[in-house]
């Protein structure tokens, strides 16, 4: 994992998107989990927690444990949310040795590039769920995905940042998409330019349902529209699918 976005440039995340801007979206996720939960939810595992911007809201409702593969992002998250327990690890294979009332993957499942990656990540989430616990995954399905261009801006004191992102589905690998990111960072008037390229997974609706149900989850689905519309350049759509799965007990699975 050698992306600039999650290493050298991880510090830009809360400048571009302060945690307050995630609050409404995160409250929506909490509402979806509570809607389908069989019991009260006290503990939450956040896989792929990044810089902790969702956790800024999650921690008001749950005792949160965050996991991320990027030490750079975890450094930012720990400063933002000292109340949260953060652990360095890979969502495909981490084992914390405990179970939670809820597991959330709201912003990073795209980095599962192959079906094996996806199956492993969902398996990790399922193993960490208590019986009757709730898994929330925010995903993009191949059928509803569009190639968009985005622009993000932010400023803090003597730093001004503009980020351009281009999404592209390569013809030779339609089960993935490329996110090419260009950073324009001006510090005390001096401009630095960086580029970063991410390859991410793009799975069909049927693949998503097969993996989630195969993990022993009773799956519900809703669409999240508009969360990124203000960043899209020109005309475009960016619908995201919110999958909520309840961990079936052995009796329910029969």
mmCIF file of C-alpha atoms in Angstrom:
data_model
loop_
_atom_site.group_PDB
_atom_site.id
_atom_site.type_symbol
_atom_site.label_atom_id
_atom_site.label_comp_id
_atom_site.label_asym_id
_atom_site.label_seq_id
_atom_site.Cartn_x
_atom_site.Cartn_y
_atom_site.Cartn_z
ATOM 1 C CA UNK A 1 0.000 0.000 0.000
ATOM 2 C CA UNK A 2 1.971 2.976 -1.296
ATOM 3 C CA UNK A 3 -0.647 5.576 -2.207
ATOM 4 C CA UNK A 4 0.311 9.164 -1.490
ATOM 5 C CA UNK A 5 -3.286 9.862 -0.458
ATOM 6 C CA UNK A 6 -2.958 7.588 2.565
ATOM 7 C CA UNK A 7 0.660 8.269 3.410
ATOM 8 C CA UNK A 8 2.475 11.506 2.731
ATOM 9 C CA UNK A 9 -0.784 13.349 1.990
ATOM 10 C CA UNK A 10 -3.008 11.802 4.669
ATOM 11 C CA UNK A 11 -2.919 15.104 6.570
ATOM 12 C CA UNK A 12 -4.982 16.753 3.803
ATOM 13 C CA UNK A 13 -8.077 14.633 4.498
ATOM 14 C CA UNK A 14 -9.629 16.717 7.320
ATOM 15 C CA UNK A 15 -8.704 19.933 5.503
ATOM 16 C CA UNK A 16 -10.658 18.892 2.411
ATOM 17 C CA UNK A 17 -13.512 17.245 4.321
ATOM 18 C CA UNK A 18 -13.789 18.298 7.991
ATOM 19 C CA UNK A 19 -15.580 15.715 10.155
ATOM 20 C CA UNK A 20 -18.586 17.997 10.569
ATOM 21 C CA UNK A 21 -19.298 17.525 6.861
ATOM 22 C CA UNK A 22 -19.623 13.754 7.406
ATOM 23 C CA UNK A 23 -22.119 14.082 10.253
ATOM 24 C CA UNK A 24 -25.386 13.954 8.282
ATOM 25 C CA UNK A 25 -24.219 11.036 6.147
ATOM 26 C CA UNK A 26 -22.944 9.146 9.198
ATOM 27 C CA UNK A 27 -26.209 9.706 11.079
ATOM 28 C CA UNK A 28 -27.989 8.179 8.075
ATOM 29 C CA UNK A 29 -25.816 5.066 8.412
ATOM 30 C CA UNK A 30 -26.536 4.873 12.136
ATOM 31 C CA UNK A 31 -30.252 5.111 11.421
ATOM 32 C CA UNK A 32 -30.048 2.264 8.919
ATOM 33 C CA UNK A 33 -28.215 0.033 11.383
ATOM 34 C CA UNK A 34 -30.648 0.785 14.202
ATOM 35 C CA UNK A 35 -33.593 0.167 11.906
ATOM 36 C CA UNK A 36 -32.528 -3.436 11.358
ATOM 37 C CA UNK A 37 -30.768 -4.242 14.640
ATOM 38 C CA UNK A 38 -32.334 -6.977 16.748
ATOM 39 C CA UNK A 39 -30.814 -5.675 19.988
ATOM 40 C CA UNK A 40 -29.373 -2.442 21.319
ATOM 41 C CA UNK A 41 -25.991 -1.484 19.846
ATOM 42 C CA UNK A 42 -23.183 -0.378 22.139
ATOM 43 C CA UNK A 43 -19.987 -1.444 20.367
ATOM 44 C CA UNK A 44 -19.030 -0.747 16.757
ATOM 45 C CA UNK A 45 -16.087 -1.921 14.654
ATOM 46 C CA UNK A 46 -15.220 0.455 11.811
ATOM 47 C CA UNK A 47 -13.191 -1.337 9.132
ATOM 48 C CA UNK A 48 -11.248 0.970 6.816
ATOM 49 C CA UNK A 49 -11.731 3.907 9.169
ATOM 50 C CA UNK A 50 -9.316 6.223 7.332
ATOM 51 C CA UNK A 51 -8.768 9.585 9.001
ATOM 52 C CA UNK A 52 -11.635 9.019 11.436
ATOM 53 C CA UNK A 53 -14.091 11.560 10.038
ATOM 54 C CA UNK A 54 -17.044 9.158 10.344
ATOM 55 C CA UNK A 55 -15.854 8.198 13.818
ATOM 56 C CA UNK A 56 -16.276 11.805 14.928
ATOM 57 C CA UNK A 57 -20.019 11.073 14.761
ATOM 58 C CA UNK A 58 -19.967 7.325 15.456
ATOM 59 C CA UNK A 59 -18.311 7.901 18.842
ATOM 60 C CA UNK A 60 -21.345 9.869 20.029
ATOM 61 C CA UNK A 61 -23.449 6.721 19.723
ATOM 62 C CA UNK A 62 -21.077 3.776 20.185
ATOM 63 C CA UNK A 63 -17.876 2.584 21.779
ATOM 64 C CA UNK A 64 -15.814 2.544 18.590
ATOM 65 C CA UNK A 65 -12.836 0.503 17.448
ATOM 66 C CA UNK A 66 -11.316 1.590 14.128
ATOM 67 C CA UNK A 67 -9.078 -0.461 11.843
ATOM 68 C CA UNK A 68 -7.095 0.801 8.875
ATOM 69 C CA UNK A 69 -4.187 -0.396 6.754
ATOM 70 C CA UNK A 70 -2.691 3.117 6.562
ATOM 71 C CA UNK A 71 -0.572 4.301 9.477
ATOM 72 C CA UNK A 72 -0.745 7.810 8.027
ATOM 73 C CA UNK A 73 -4.525 7.856 8.230
ATOM 74 C CA UNK A 74 -4.504 6.352 11.720
ATOM 75 C CA UNK A 75 -2.179 9.105 12.920
ATOM 76 C CA UNK A 76 -4.726 11.693 11.787
ATOM 77 C CA UNK A 77 -7.639 9.695 13.248
ATOM 78 C CA UNK A 78 -6.020 9.365 16.676
ATOM 79 C CA UNK A 79 -5.578 13.124 16.929
ATOM 80 C CA UNK A 80 -9.173 13.745 15.877
ATOM 81 C CA UNK A 81 -10.733 11.039 18.080
ATOM 82 C CA UNK A 82 -8.591 10.258 21.123
ATOM 83 C CA UNK A 83 -11.569 8.428 22.661
ATOM 84 C CA UNK A 84 -11.561 5.797 19.888
ATOM 85 C CA UNK A 85 -9.409 2.651 19.916
ATOM 86 C CA UNK A 86 -7.466 2.483 16.651
ATOM 87 C CA UNK A 87 -5.672 -0.611 15.374
ATOM 88 C CA UNK A 88 -3.394 -0.989 12.365
ATOM 89 C CA UNK A 89 -4.514 -3.887 10.196
ATOM 90 C CA UNK A 90 -5.901 -5.228 6.926
ATOM 91 C CA UNK A 91 -9.664 -5.772 6.765
ATOM 92 C CA UNK A 92 -9.077 -8.947 4.767
ATOM 93 C CA UNK A 93 -7.420 -10.822 7.599
ATOM 94 C CA UNK A 94 -7.376 -8.928 10.893
ATOM 95 C CA UNK A 95 -8.607 -10.812 13.959
ATOM 96 C CA UNK A 96 -9.243 -8.726 17.071
ATOM 97 C CA UNK A 97 -10.418 -11.700 19.110
ATOM 98 C CA UNK A 98 -13.739 -10.102 20.021
ATOM 99 C CA UNK A 99 -17.192 -9.505 18.611
ATOM 100 C CA UNK A 100 -19.180 -6.299 18.225
ATOM 101 C CA UNK A 101 -22.822 -5.261 18.093
ATOM 102 C CA UNK A 102 -22.209 -3.604 14.721
ATOM 103 C CA UNK A 103 -19.562 -3.476 12.001
ATOM 104 C CA UNK A 104 -19.428 -0.623 9.491
ATOM 105 C CA UNK A 105 -17.500 -0.302 6.220
ATOM 106 C CA UNK A 106 -18.813 3.023 4.899
ATOM 107 C CA UNK A 107 -15.922 4.293 2.840
ATOM 108 C CA UNK A 108 -13.275 1.749 1.856
ATOM 109 C CA UNK A 109 -14.717 -1.491 0.503
ATOM 110 C CA UNK A 110 -13.806 -0.366 -3.052
ATOM 111 C CA UNK A 111 -10.204 -1.254 -2.258
ATOM 112 C CA UNK A 112 -11.187 -4.896 -2.412
ATOM 113 C CA UNK A 113 -10.157 -5.381 -6.045
ATOM 114 C CA UNK A 114 -10.843 -9.100 -6.582
ATOM 115 C CA UNK A 115 -13.757 -11.348 -5.590
ATOM 116 C CA UNK A 116 -11.374 -13.089 -3.193
ATOM 117 C CA UNK A 117 -10.560 -9.748 -1.535
ATOM 118 C CA UNK A 118 -14.251 -8.940 -1.167
ATOM 119 C CA UNK A 119 -15.070 -12.360 0.232
ATOM 120 C CA UNK A 120 -12.226 -12.058 2.751
ATOM 121 C CA UNK A 121 -13.286 -8.594 3.943
ATOM 122 C CA UNK A 122 -16.929 -9.584 4.396
ATOM 123 C CA UNK A 123 -15.750 -12.729 6.167
ATOM 124 C CA UNK A 124 -13.703 -10.609 8.573
ATOM 125 C CA UNK A 125 -16.708 -8.401 9.286
ATOM 126 C CA UNK A 126 -18.944 -11.420 9.870
ATOM 127 C CA UNK A 127 -16.502 -13.067 12.287
ATOM 128 C CA UNK A 128 -16.447 -9.906 14.373
ATOM 129 C CA UNK A 129 -20.256 -9.687 14.615
ATOM 130 C CA UNK A 130 -22.233 -10.957 17.553
ATOM 131 C CA UNK A 131 -25.247 -13.166 16.691
ATOM 132 C CA UNK A 132 -27.963 -10.752 15.585
ATOM 133 C CA UNK A 133 -25.375 -8.022 15.033
ATOM 134 C CA UNK A 134 -25.539 -5.634 12.089
ATOM 135 C CA UNK A 135 -23.090 -5.093 9.234
ATOM 136 C CA UNK A 136 -23.335 -1.914 7.147
ATOM 137 C CA UNK A 137 -21.453 -1.678 3.849
ATOM 138 C CA UNK A 138 -21.589 1.298 1.469
ATOM 139 C CA UNK A 139 -20.738 0.127 -2.034
ATOM 140 C CA UNK A 140 -20.912 0.915 -5.718
ATOM 141 C CA UNK A 141 -22.429 -1.675 -8.018
ATOM 142 C CA UNK A 142 -21.150 -2.112 -11.546
ATOM 143 C CA UNK A 143 -24.626 -1.575 -13.003
ATOM 144 C CA UNK A 144 -25.069 1.846 -11.378
ATOM 145 C CA UNK A 145 -21.504 3.167 -11.642
ATOM 146 C CA UNK A 146 -20.660 6.167 -13.845
ATOM 147 C CA UNK A 147 -17.336 7.617 -14.892
ATOM 148 C CA UNK A 148 -17.296 10.997 -13.157
ATOM 149 C CA UNK A 149 -14.892 13.849 -12.525
ATOM 150 C CA UNK A 150 -14.773 15.438 -9.072
ATOM 151 C CA UNK A 151 -13.304 18.579 -7.555
ATOM 152 C CA UNK A 152 -12.694 19.022 -3.825
ATOM 153 C CA UNK A 153 -11.371 22.155 -2.141
ATOM 154 C CA UNK A 154 -10.400 23.153 1.363
ATOM 155 C CA UNK A 155 -8.283 25.638 3.292
ATOM 156 C CA UNK A 156 -6.796 25.981 6.750
ATOM 157 C CA UNK A 157 -4.643 28.877 7.926
ATOM 158 C CA UNK A 158 -1.905 29.267 5.287
ATOM 159 C CA UNK A 159 -2.783 26.088 3.336
ATOM 160 C CA UNK A 160 -5.124 25.935 0.311
ATOM 161 C CA UNK A 161 -5.886 22.600 -1.347
ATOM 162 C CA UNK A 162 -7.661 21.701 -4.581
ATOM 163 C CA UNK A 163 -8.059 18.053 -5.591
ATOM 164 C CA UNK A 164 -9.260 16.763 -8.957
ATOM 165 C CA UNK A 165 -10.361 13.129 -9.312
ATOM 166 C CA UNK A 166 -11.110 11.238 -12.523
ATOM 167 C CA UNK A 167 -12.914 7.876 -12.476
ATOM 168 C CA UNK A 168 -12.390 5.547 -15.435
ATOM 169 C CA UNK A 169 -13.464 1.972 -16.200
ATOM 170 C CA UNK A 170 -10.796 0.299 -18.367
ATOM 171 C CA UNK A 171 -12.229 -1.738 -21.232
ATOM 172 C CA UNK A 172 -9.778 -4.553 -20.578
ATOM 173 C CA UNK A 173 -10.740 -4.809 -16.877
ATOM 174 C CA UNK A 174 -14.395 -3.800 -16.418
ATOM 175 C CA UNK A 175 -14.526 -5.332 -12.938
ATOM 176 C CA UNK A 176 -12.310 -2.475 -11.728
ATOM 177 C CA UNK A 177 -12.148 1.275 -12.007
ATOM 178 C CA UNK A 178 -9.277 3.718 -11.813
ATOM 179 C CA UNK A 179 -9.339 6.819 -9.634
ATOM 180 C CA UNK A 180 -6.622 9.210 -10.760
ATOM 181 C CA UNK A 181 -6.149 12.060 -8.298
ATOM 182 C CA UNK A 182 -4.285 15.347 -8.782
ATOM 183 C CA UNK A 183 -3.434 17.463 -5.731
ATOM 184 C CA UNK A 184 -2.732 21.190 -5.955
ATOM 185 C CA UNK A 185 -1.421 22.242 -2.541
ATOM 186 C CA UNK A 186 -0.443 25.836 -1.916
ATOM 187 C CA UNK A 187 1.390 26.465 1.359
ATOM 188 C CA UNK A 188 2.291 30.059 2.180
ATOM 189 C CA UNK A 189 1.839 30.842 -1.504
ATOM 190 C CA UNK A 190 4.117 28.071 -2.789
ATOM 191 C CA UNK A 191 2.438 25.487 -5.051
ATOM 192 C CA UNK A 192 3.145 21.747 -4.968
ATOM 193 C CA UNK A 193 1.523 19.277 -7.378
ATOM 194 C CA UNK A 194 1.080 15.566 -6.698
ATOM 195 C CA UNK A 195 -0.626 12.753 -8.601
ATOM 196 C CA UNK A 196 -1.915 9.446 -7.279
ATOM 197 C CA UNK A 197 -3.569 6.505 -9.057
ATOM 198 C CA UNK A 198 -5.802 3.977 -7.321
ATOM 199 C CA UNK A 199 -7.237 0.780 -8.813
ATOM 200 C CA UNK A 200 -10.472 -0.285 -7.126
ATOM 201 C CA UNK A 201 -12.953 -3.125 -7.402
ATOM 202 C CA UNK A 202 -16.317 -2.898 -9.144
ATOM 203 C CA UNK A 203 -18.727 -5.757 -8.500
ATOM 204 C CA UNK A 204 -22.217 -6.506 -9.768
ATOM 205 C CA UNK A 205 -25.359 -6.421 -7.663
ATOM 206 C CA UNK A 206 -25.550 -10.215 -7.880
ATOM 207 C CA UNK A 207 -21.955 -10.592 -6.663
ATOM 208 C CA UNK A 208 -22.610 -8.354 -3.685
ATOM 209 C CA UNK A 209 -25.715 -10.246 -2.632
ATOM 210 C CA UNK A 210 -24.021 -13.626 -3.100
ATOM 211 C CA UNK A 211 -21.057 -12.676 -0.903
ATOM 212 C CA UNK A 212 -23.167 -11.103 1.845
ATOM 213 C CA UNK A 213 -25.725 -13.911 1.959
ATOM 214 C CA UNK A 214 -22.973 -16.481 1.703
ATOM 215 C CA UNK A 215 -21.495 -15.030 4.900
ATOM 216 C CA UNK A 216 -24.712 -15.808 6.771
ATOM 217 C CA UNK A 217 -26.327 -12.383 6.630
ATOM 218 C CA UNK A 218 -29.956 -11.436 6.115
ATOM 219 C CA UNK A 219 -29.502 -8.549 3.664
ATOM 220 C CA UNK A 220 -31.487 -5.358 3.189
ATOM 221 C CA UNK A 221 -30.560 -2.651 0.680
ATOM 222 C CA UNK A 222 -31.215 1.025 0.094
ATOM 223 C CA UNK A 223 -29.752 3.674 -2.209
ATOM 224 C CA UNK A 224 -27.754 6.654 -1.011
ATOM 225 C CA UNK A 225 -28.034 9.494 -3.532
ATOM 226 C CA UNK A 226 -26.560 12.955 -3.435
ATOM 227 C CA UNK A 227 -23.752 12.500 -0.919
ATOM 228 C CA UNK A 228 -21.106 13.482 -3.485
ATOM 229 C CA UNK A 229 -23.186 15.470 -5.965
ATOM 230 C CA UNK A 230 -21.713 18.800 -4.891
ATOM 231 C CA UNK A 231 -18.253 17.589 -5.895
ATOM 232 C CA UNK A 232 -19.154 16.293 -9.374
ATOM 233 C CA UNK A 233 -17.883 18.441 -12.228
ATOM 234 C CA UNK A 234 -20.521 18.899 -14.929
ATOM 235 C CA UNK A 235 -23.374 16.436 -15.288
ATOM 236 C CA UNK A 236 -23.073 13.174 -13.455
ATOM 237 C CA UNK A 237 -24.575 10.716 -11.016
ATOM 238 C CA UNK A 238 -22.960 8.879 -8.130
ATOM 239 C CA UNK A 239 -25.493 6.526 -6.525
ATOM 240 C CA UNK A 240 -24.179 4.315 -3.749
ATOM 241 C CA UNK A 241 -25.760 1.156 -2.410
ATOM 242 C CA UNK A 242 -26.141 0.724 1.335
ATOM 243 C CA UNK A 243 -26.239 -2.948 2.283
ATOM 244 C CA UNK A 244 -27.307 -3.809 5.817
ATOM 245 C CA UNK A 245 -26.862 -7.416 6.870
ATOM 246 C CA UNK A 246 -28.030 -8.998 10.119
ATOM 247 C CA UNK A 247 -25.897 -11.892 11.355
ATOM 248 C CA UNK A 248 -28.119 -14.945 11.423
ATOM 249 C CA UNK A 249 -27.962 -17.322 14.357
ATOM 250 C CA UNK A 250 -27.413 -21.043 13.666
ATOM 251 C CA UNK A 251 -31.146 -21.693 14.025
ATOM 252 C CA UNK A 252 -32.094 -18.836 11.700
ATOM 253 C CA UNK A 253 -29.631 -19.989 9.038
ATOM 254 C CA UNK A 254 -31.318 -23.406 8.797
#
